[in-house]
Amino acid sequence: MARNAGVKDVAAAAGVSLGTVSNVLNRPDRVSAATRERVEQAMRELGFVRNESARQLRAGRSRTLAYVMLDATNPFFTDVARGIEEAAEAQDMSVFLCNSDSRAERESTYLERLEQQRVQGILVTPVDPAHPSLGEVAERGTPVVVVDRVGPGAEHCSVAVDDVLGGRLAVEHLLDTGHERIAFVGGPDSIGQVRDRLAGARAATEAAGRSPDDLVVVTTEALTVAEGRRAGERIMGLARASRPTAAFCANDLLALGLLQQCVSLGARVPRDLAIVGYDDIDFAAAAAVPLTSVRQPRRDLGRTAAELLIDEAGNPDHRHQQVLFTPELVARASTRRPS
Amino acid sequence: MARNAGVKDVAAAAGVSLGTVSNVLNRPDRVSAATRERVEQAMRELGFVRNESARQLRAGRSRTLAYVMLDATNPFFTDVARGIEEAAEAQDMSVFLCNSDSRAERESTYLERLEQQRVQGILVTPVDPAHPSLGEVAERGTPVVVVDRVGPGAEHCSVAVDDVLGGRLAVEHLLDTGHERIAFVGGPDSIGQVRDRLAGARAATEAAGRSPDDLVVVTTEALTVAEGRRAGERIMGLARASRPTAAFCANDLLALGLLQQCVSLGARVPRDLAIVGYDDIDFAAAAAVPLTSVRQPRRDLGRTAAELLIDEAGNPDHRHQQVLFTPELVARASTRRPS
DNA sequence: CCTCCGGTTTGAAAGGTTTCAACGAGGTTT
DNA sequence: AAACCTCGTTGAAACCTTTCAAACCGGAGG
């Protein structure tokens, strides 16, 4: 089997011209069955692999999308990716997943390579949605859809979930359950989601007629399980009298870490500390004290984003949209009122 | 900003020739600082984006690898992917992640597209390592490295972990802790890992002088949290006298589901049922009853695989290797001997 | 016998980049 | 003053496919 057979070689082997081979590949119906069979035979024998670069160079199109995600190890984003894949598969497109790992320079390397690759379009959950590079990519002609964040202007489509509302739901639920001293666990502040969820939490606190200071803010350095554990140490280290009786975590990873640490320090959840997470990843329900969490429609988020992207890539009179989904509180044992 | 400026346009705008523009891109040191600046300026003004297809067509190389993974939502695989990214980043290469979602047809679509794209090489955790298509891809010239499975022959490199040993470690640990009736939870049988881990479990059972039938096999339909819960129901449904006192799960997702279900049915872990998982994903340690698990060197698995792939792609006298890592048991509360 | 027609096949051009041998202009050596 | 370098730059060829107008062919209709 020759290493690098091209259409030319296939044509020679099958005794037809270049154009015919190309027709077999692209418009098989225009080729008589006999020739087609002969050409296909030759392809198999030579181990022919169509050169996508040459094809794309000439034909212009490409059948791949890409999703540049913030953290491939966070189940929230892999679920979003699943939604994207569903929508892409329905249109017979492939999805390349790229992991920026929350590092701006990795993100821009991927954006650059994808742009050069002339993918149909790029879905991205950006490290910083306000950074101009996103707009520039779009400006240069590659459709961009922002997922789970909202950019500053309306320069591209975006799909997000109302995080302020989510924060409000979480804290309202805790207030309803009778908690008065509530901690907000999350950070760093540079992450838009964290700011919005905190804003929602504050809004709920005030709406209940309480001072905004009744919300104790515990700042973390990242939204990870390990940081959740550290937050747990800090909270459990507080004197019982001033210790919050409930914690609202900016995501489920934090909440799981917090839960684990508190339990291992001997606290009972929810009796000593009620916990609300955010995202409702599958592991939240699977925690041994099943976690109350704010559910985001992860699959739908991804699916809608991909659909918008595909529309933008194909539809000449596409108009940018900012879709905002509504989160929903899922109450479980971690906030059950102690009876 | 023009949509589709090429080197030609840049050259015209900067008042230099094609070749010079290309030199600015590829060998900047050969171009005088003044011209370079002028060319770069023109690129910015025109919004020039290098066309990777044309480049690759002419230059032949590509700076991307791909990892086709079985399940992007299983943290085990995303951790492997992280290892791959580390190794790739060190060589200034990018990684595209593709999710086959355990479906053979999706896997082969991705393999085909990647091959056509002429990626440097493909890492894959295949649905079926014995399927000939993998060998064919390699045969046609794209290096392939199998991750976390071992192919039938030595037609490509592979990196895996000794699953038989892992199974043995798990069951030996349970026997040491005094358990006699042990369940193996896992399936379907078509998955190589499941078979190997079960074989290890049986070997340990026999080595302890017990009948292989002392191992109760609870077959699941997939390695997911939901299936783990179902297994929990079944196990807890058994009469106390015949119920196993310990369960060894083929992966951590199953173990977490099992743990959750048992706890919610009122069983105490480990007193009523000890549980051992497999993979030692981060969520295992974070479970409220921290899970004993068989740790696989996930990052190293990925890193080593990527290094082998890069070697194969670049080194003319590369020789295929099958690397086998050794798993390690991490004991935690879920198997602590009740005192 | 000629024309026309439909279905097939052909051959050449085009697409944007990289590469490389060759060129020109200064400067250095003999 | 001639021969020789060096450094920057040039222009054309090559990469492999797709596309499309044109050629081909055998048969039907006039």
PDB file of N, CA and C in Angstrom, chain B residues 62-123:
ATOM      1  N   SER B  62       1.874  19.651   9.928  1.00  0.00           N
ATOM      2  CA  SER B  62       0.744  20.182  10.671  1.00  0.00           C
ATOM      3  C   SER B  62       1.175  20.143  12.116  1.00  0.00           C
ATOM      4  N   ARG B  63       0.678  21.047  12.893  1.00  0.00           N
ATOM      5  CA  ARG B  63       1.133  21.071  14.278  1.00  0.00           C
ATOM      6  C   ARG B  63       0.020  20.669  15.236  1.00  0.00           C
ATOM      7  N   THR B  64      -0.786  19.714  14.814  1.00  0.00           N
ATOM      8  CA  THR B  64      -1.831  19.277  15.727  1.00  0.00           C
ATOM      9  C   THR B  64      -1.879  17.765  15.861  1.00  0.00           C
ATOM     10  N   LEU B  65      -2.209  17.363  17.063  1.00  0.00           N
ATOM     11  CA  LEU B  65      -2.496  15.970  17.365  1.00  0.00           C
ATOM     12  C   LEU B  65      -3.974  15.896  17.665  1.00  0.00           C
ATOM     13  N   ALA B  66      -4.500  14.710  17.708  1.00  0.00           N
ATOM     14  CA  ALA B  66      -5.886  14.574  18.115  1.00  0.00           C
ATOM     15  C   ALA B  66      -6.006  13.403  19.085  1.00  0.00           C
ATOM     16  N   TYR B  67      -6.921  13.551  20.011  1.00  0.00           N
ATOM     17  CA  TYR B  67      -7.216  12.447  20.915  1.00  0.00           C
ATOM     18  C   TYR B  67      -8.698  12.113  20.785  1.00  0.00           C
ATOM     19  N   VAL B  68      -8.963  10.930  20.290  1.00  0.00           N
ATOM     20  CA  VAL B  68     -10.342  10.474  20.160  1.00  0.00           C
ATOM     21  C   VAL B  68     -10.675   9.702  21.417  1.00  0.00           C
ATOM     22  N   MET B  69     -11.507  10.288  22.263  1.00  0.00           N
ATOM     23  CA  MET B  69     -11.740   9.637  23.542  1.00  0.00           C
ATOM     24  C   MET B  69     -13.099   8.971  23.628  1.00  0.00           C
ATOM     25  N   LEU B  70     -13.170   8.018  24.526  1.00  0.00           N
ATOM     26  CA  LEU B  70     -14.377   7.207  24.638  1.00  0.00           C
ATOM     27  C   LEU B  70     -15.534   7.956  25.247  1.00  0.00           C
ATOM     28  N   ASP B  71     -15.237   8.791  26.220  1.00  0.00           N
ATOM     29  CA  ASP B  71     -16.324   9.436  26.945  1.00  0.00           C
ATOM     30  C   ASP B  71     -15.816  10.721  27.574  1.00  0.00           C
ATOM     31  N   ALA B  72     -16.137  11.817  26.931  1.00  0.00           N
ATOM     32  CA  ALA B  72     -15.623  13.102  27.396  1.00  0.00           C
ATOM     33  C   ALA B  72     -16.220  13.505  28.731  1.00  0.00           C
ATOM     34  N   THR B  73     -17.291  12.830  29.147  1.00  0.00           N
ATOM     35  CA  THR B  73     -17.873  13.225  30.421  1.00  0.00           C
ATOM     36  C   THR B  73     -17.324  12.403  31.592  1.00  0.00           C
ATOM     37  N   ASN B  74     -16.480  11.448  31.289  1.00  0.00           N
ATOM     38  CA  ASN B  74     -15.845  10.690  32.375  1.00  0.00           C
ATOM     39  C   ASN B  74     -14.518  11.367  32.734  1.00  0.00           C
ATOM     40  N   PRO B  75     -14.420  11.836  33.981  1.00  0.00           N
ATOM     41  CA  PRO B  75     -13.221  12.573  34.379  1.00  0.00           C
ATOM     42  C   PRO B  75     -11.924  11.803  34.134  1.00  0.00           C
ATOM     43  N   PHE B  76     -12.003  10.505  34.151  1.00  0.00           N
ATOM     44  CA  PHE B  76     -10.790   9.741  33.879  1.00  0.00           C
ATOM     45  C   PHE B  76     -10.205  10.152  32.532  1.00  0.00           C
ATOM     46  N   PHE B  77     -11.043  10.226  31.533  1.00  0.00           N
ATOM     47  CA  PHE B  77     -10.527  10.536  30.203  1.00  0.00           C
ATOM     48  C   PHE B  77     -10.107  11.988  30.058  1.00  0.00           C
ATOM     49  N   THR B  78     -10.811  12.873  30.745  1.00  0.00           N
ATOM     50  CA  THR B  78     -10.364  14.260  30.632  1.00  0.00           C
ATOM     51  C   THR B  78      -9.023  14.450  31.324  1.00  0.00           C
ATOM     52  N   ASP B  79      -8.777  13.661  32.355  1.00  0.00           N
ATOM     53  CA  ASP B  79      -7.464  13.753  32.989  1.00  0.00           C
ATOM     54  C   ASP B  79      -6.385  13.199  32.074  1.00  0.00           C
ATOM     55  N   VAL B  80      -6.678  12.122  31.392  1.00  0.00           N
ATOM     56  CA  VAL B  80      -5.734  11.597  30.410  1.00  0.00           C
ATOM     57  C   VAL B  80      -5.465  12.677  29.359  1.00  0.00           C
ATOM     58  N   ALA B  81      -6.534  13.341  28.951  1.00  0.00           N
ATOM     59  CA  ALA B  81      -6.381  14.389  27.944  1.00  0.00           C
ATOM     60  C   ALA B  81      -5.464  15.499  28.445  1.00  0.00           C
ATOM     61  N   ARG B  82      -5.571  15.805  29.723  1.00  0.00           N
ATOM     62  CA  ARG B  82      -4.688  16.825  30.275  1.00  0.00           C
ATOM     63  C   ARG B  82      -3.223  16.439  30.135  1.00  0.00           C
ATOM     64  N   GLY B  83      -2.954  15.176  30.390  1.00  0.00           N
ATOM     65  CA  GLY B  83      -1.581  14.694  30.241  1.00  0.00           C
ATOM     66  C   GLY B  83      -1.113  14.838  28.805  1.00  0.00           C
ATOM     67  N   ILE B  84      -1.989  14.529  27.886  1.00  0.00           N
ATOM     68  CA  ILE B  84      -1.655  14.656  26.471  1.00  0.00           C
ATOM     69  C   ILE B  84      -1.352  16.109  26.131  1.00  0.00           C
ATOM     70  N   GLU B  85      -2.199  16.983  26.639  1.00  0.00           N
ATOM     71  CA  GLU B  85      -1.994  18.406  26.362  1.00  0.00           C
ATOM     72  C   GLU B  85      -0.664  18.896  26.908  1.00  0.00           C
ATOM     73  N   GLU B  86      -0.304  18.417  28.078  1.00  0.00           N
ATOM     74  CA  GLU B  86       0.982  18.832  28.637  1.00  0.00           C
ATOM     75  C   GLU B  86       2.125  18.491  27.700  1.00  0.00           C
ATOM     76  N   ALA B  87       2.126  17.243  27.250  1.00  0.00           N
ATOM     77  CA  ALA B  87       3.219  16.807  26.383  1.00  0.00           C
ATOM     78  C   ALA B  87       3.186  17.561  25.057  1.00  0.00           C
ATOM     79  N   ALA B  88       2.008  17.795  24.559  1.00  0.00           N
ATOM     80  CA  ALA B  88       1.899  18.480  23.272  1.00  0.00           C
ATOM     81  C   ALA B  88       2.355  19.925  23.397  1.00  0.00           C
ATOM     82  N   GLU B  89       1.933  20.548  24.474  1.00  0.00           N
ATOM     83  CA  GLU B  89       2.284  21.948  24.666  1.00  0.00           C
ATOM     84  C   GLU B  89       3.803  22.106  24.737  1.00  0.00           C
ATOM     85  N   ALA B  90       4.455  21.143  25.350  1.00  0.00           N
ATOM     86  CA  ALA B  90       5.904  21.216  25.468  1.00  0.00           C
ATOM     87  C   ALA B  90       6.572  21.220  24.104  1.00  0.00           C
ATOM     88  N   GLN B  91       5.901  20.674  23.116  1.00  0.00           N
ATOM     89  CA  GLN B  91       6.471  20.630  21.760  1.00  0.00           C
ATOM     90  C   GLN B  91       5.781  21.655  20.871  1.00  0.00           C
ATOM     91  N   ASP B  92       5.055  22.569  21.497  1.00  0.00           N
ATOM     92  CA  ASP B  92       4.351  23.604  20.741  1.00  0.00           C
ATOM     93  C   ASP B  92       3.345  23.020  19.748  1.00  0.00           C
ATOM     94  N   MET B  93       2.657  22.005  20.172  1.00  0.00           N
ATOM     95  CA  MET B  93       1.626  21.436  19.319  1.00  0.00           C
ATOM     96  C   MET B  93       0.261  21.638  19.984  1.00  0.00           C
ATOM     97  N   SER B  94      -0.777  21.618  19.180  1.00  0.00           N
ATOM     98  CA  SER B  94      -2.124  21.734  19.730  1.00  0.00           C
ATOM     99  C   SER B  94      -2.799  20.371  19.708  1.00  0.00           C
ATOM    100  N   VAL B  95      -3.777  20.217  20.560  1.00  0.00           N
ATOM    101  CA  VAL B  95      -4.509  18.959  20.617  1.00  0.00           C
ATOM    102  C   VAL B  95      -5.985  19.206  20.342  1.00  0.00           C
ATOM    103  N   PHE B  96      -6.542  18.463  19.417  1.00  0.00           N
ATOM    104  CA  PHE B  96      -7.978  18.482  19.225  1.00  0.00           C
ATOM    105  C   PHE B  96      -8.548  17.275  19.936  1.00  0.00           C
ATOM    106  N   LEU B  97      -9.563  17.508  20.741  1.00  0.00           N
ATOM    107  CA  LEU B  97     -10.210  16.417  21.449  1.00  0.00           C
ATOM    108  C   LEU B  97     -11.468  16.032  20.681  1.00  0.00           C
ATOM    109  N   CYS B  98     -11.658  14.751  20.489  1.00  0.00           N
ATOM    110  CA  CYS B  98     -12.871  14.293  19.813  1.00  0.00           C
ATOM    111  C   CYS B  98     -13.521  13.260  20.708  1.00  0.00           C
ATOM    112  N   ASN B  99     -14.815  13.319  20.791  1.00  0.00           N
ATOM    113  CA  ASN B  99     -15.537  12.440  21.701  1.00  0.00           C
ATOM    114  C   ASN B  99     -16.319  11.395  20.907  1.00  0.00           C
ATOM    115  N   SER B 100     -15.886  10.153  20.998  1.00  0.00           N
ATOM    116  CA  SER B 100     -16.601   9.127  20.229  1.00  0.00           C
ATOM    117  C   SER B 100     -17.848   8.676  20.965  1.00  0.00           C
ATOM    118  N   ASP B 101     -17.923   8.990  22.253  1.00  0.00           N
ATOM    119  CA  ASP B 101     -19.091   8.629  23.040  1.00  0.00           C
ATOM    120  C   ASP B 101     -19.366   7.128  22.960  1.00  0.00           C
ATOM    121  N   SER B 102     -18.302   6.357  22.903  1.00  0.00           N
ATOM    122  CA  SER B 102     -18.393   4.890  22.852  1.00  0.00           C
ATOM    123  C   SER B 102     -19.158   4.357  21.652  1.00  0.00           C
ATOM    124  N   ARG B 103     -19.331   5.169  20.617  1.00  0.00           N
ATOM    125  CA  ARG B 103     -20.038   4.674  19.445  1.00  0.00           C
ATOM    126  C   ARG B 103     -19.057   4.474  18.304  1.00  0.00           C
ATOM    127  N   ALA B 104     -19.042   3.258  17.804  1.00  0.00           N
ATOM    128  CA  ALA B 104     -18.050   2.894  16.793  1.00  0.00           C
ATOM    129  C   ALA B 104     -18.153   3.774  15.559  1.00  0.00           C
ATOM    130  N   GLU B 105     -19.356   4.112  15.152  1.00  0.00           N
ATOM    131  CA  GLU B 105     -19.461   4.873  13.907  1.00  0.00           C
ATOM    132  C   GLU B 105     -18.973   6.306  14.078  1.00  0.00           C
ATOM    133  N   ARG B 106     -19.182   6.845  15.273  1.00  0.00           N
ATOM    134  CA  ARG B 106     -18.637   8.190  15.494  1.00  0.00           C
ATOM    135  C   ARG B 106     -17.122   8.141  15.519  1.00  0.00           C
ATOM    136  N   GLU B 107     -16.613   7.110  16.144  1.00  0.00           N
ATOM    137  CA  GLU B 107     -15.165   6.968  16.192  1.00  0.00           C
ATOM    138  C   GLU B 107     -14.586   6.928  14.788  1.00  0.00           C
ATOM    139  N   SER B 108     -15.204   6.149  13.939  1.00  0.00           N
ATOM    140  CA  SER B 108     -14.581   6.024  12.616  1.00  0.00           C
ATOM    141  C   SER B 108     -14.775   7.274  11.774  1.00  0.00           C
ATOM    142  N   THR B 109     -15.867   7.989  11.992  1.00  0.00           N
ATOM    143  CA  THR B 109     -15.996   9.279  11.309  1.00  0.00           C
ATOM    144  C   THR B 109     -14.866  10.208  11.711  1.00  0.00           C
ATOM    145  N   TYR B 110     -14.591  10.260  12.994  1.00  0.00           N
ATOM    146  CA  TYR B 110     -13.512  11.133  13.448  1.00  0.00           C
ATOM    147  C   TYR B 110     -12.168  10.684  12.897  1.00  0.00           C
ATOM    148  N   LEU B 111     -11.927   9.385  12.947  1.00  0.00           N
ATOM    149  CA  LEU B 111     -10.638   8.899  12.452  1.00  0.00           C
ATOM    150  C   LEU B 111     -10.453   9.310  10.996  1.00  0.00           C
ATOM    151  N   GLU B 112     -11.523   9.140  10.248  1.00  0.00           N
ATOM    152  CA  GLU B 112     -11.454   9.468   8.830  1.00  0.00           C
ATOM    153  C   GLU B 112     -11.164  10.956   8.627  1.00  0.00           C
ATOM    154  N   ARG B 113     -11.914  11.793   9.319  1.00  0.00           N
ATOM    155  CA  ARG B 113     -11.707  13.231   9.133  1.00  0.00           C
ATOM    156  C   ARG B 113     -10.305  13.651   9.564  1.00  0.00           C
ATOM    157  N   LEU B 114      -9.833  13.065  10.633  1.00  0.00           N
ATOM    158  CA  LEU B 114      -8.510  13.440  11.118  1.00  0.00           C
ATOM    159  C   LEU B 114      -7.434  12.993  10.146  1.00  0.00           C
ATOM    160  N   GLU B 115      -7.648  11.841   9.584  1.00  0.00           N
ATOM    161  CA  GLU B 115      -6.679  11.318   8.620  1.00  0.00           C
ATOM    162  C   GLU B 115      -6.642  12.252   7.408  1.00  0.00           C
ATOM    163  N   GLN B 116      -7.808  12.625   6.942  1.00  0.00           N
ATOM    164  CA  GLN B 116      -7.867  13.520   5.785  1.00  0.00           C
ATOM    165  C   GLN B 116      -7.239  14.862   6.101  1.00  0.00           C
ATOM    166  N   GLN B 117      -7.344  15.235   7.330  1.00  0.00           N
ATOM    167  CA  GLN B 117      -6.785  16.511   7.762  1.00  0.00           C
ATOM    168  C   GLN B 117      -5.273  16.451   7.896  1.00  0.00           C
ATOM    169  N   ARG B 118      -4.739  15.264   7.769  1.00  0.00           N
ATOM    170  CA  ARG B 118      -3.304  15.055   7.892  1.00  0.00           C
ATOM    171  C   ARG B 118      -2.739  15.563   9.221  1.00  0.00           C
ATOM    172  N   VAL B 119      -3.436  15.221  10.313  1.00  0.00           N
ATOM    173  CA  VAL B 119      -2.869  15.568  11.616  1.00  0.00           C
ATOM    174  C   VAL B 119      -1.567  14.803  11.793  1.00  0.00           C
ATOM    175  N   GLN B 120      -0.737  15.298  12.694  1.00  0.00           N
ATOM    176  CA  GLN B 120       0.549  14.644  12.934  1.00  0.00           C
ATOM    177  C   GLN B 120       0.360  13.213  13.403  1.00  0.00           C
ATOM    178  N   GLY B 121      -0.696  12.995  14.149  1.00  0.00           N
ATOM    179  CA  GLY B 121      -0.917  11.660  14.658  1.00  0.00           C
ATOM    180  C   GLY B 121      -2.194  11.615  15.470  1.00  0.00           C
ATOM    181  N   ILE B 122      -2.649  10.416  15.730  1.00  0.00           N
ATOM    182  CA  ILE B 122      -3.912  10.246  16.429  1.00  0.00           C
ATOM    183  C   ILE B 122      -3.726   9.383  17.667  1.00  0.00           C
ATOM    184  N   LEU B 123      -4.194   9.895  18.789  1.00  0.00           N
ATOM    185  CA  LEU B 123      -4.274   9.086  19.998  1.00  0.00           C
ATOM    186  C   LEU B 123      -5.708   8.631  20.108  1.00  0.00           C
TER     187      LEU B 123
END
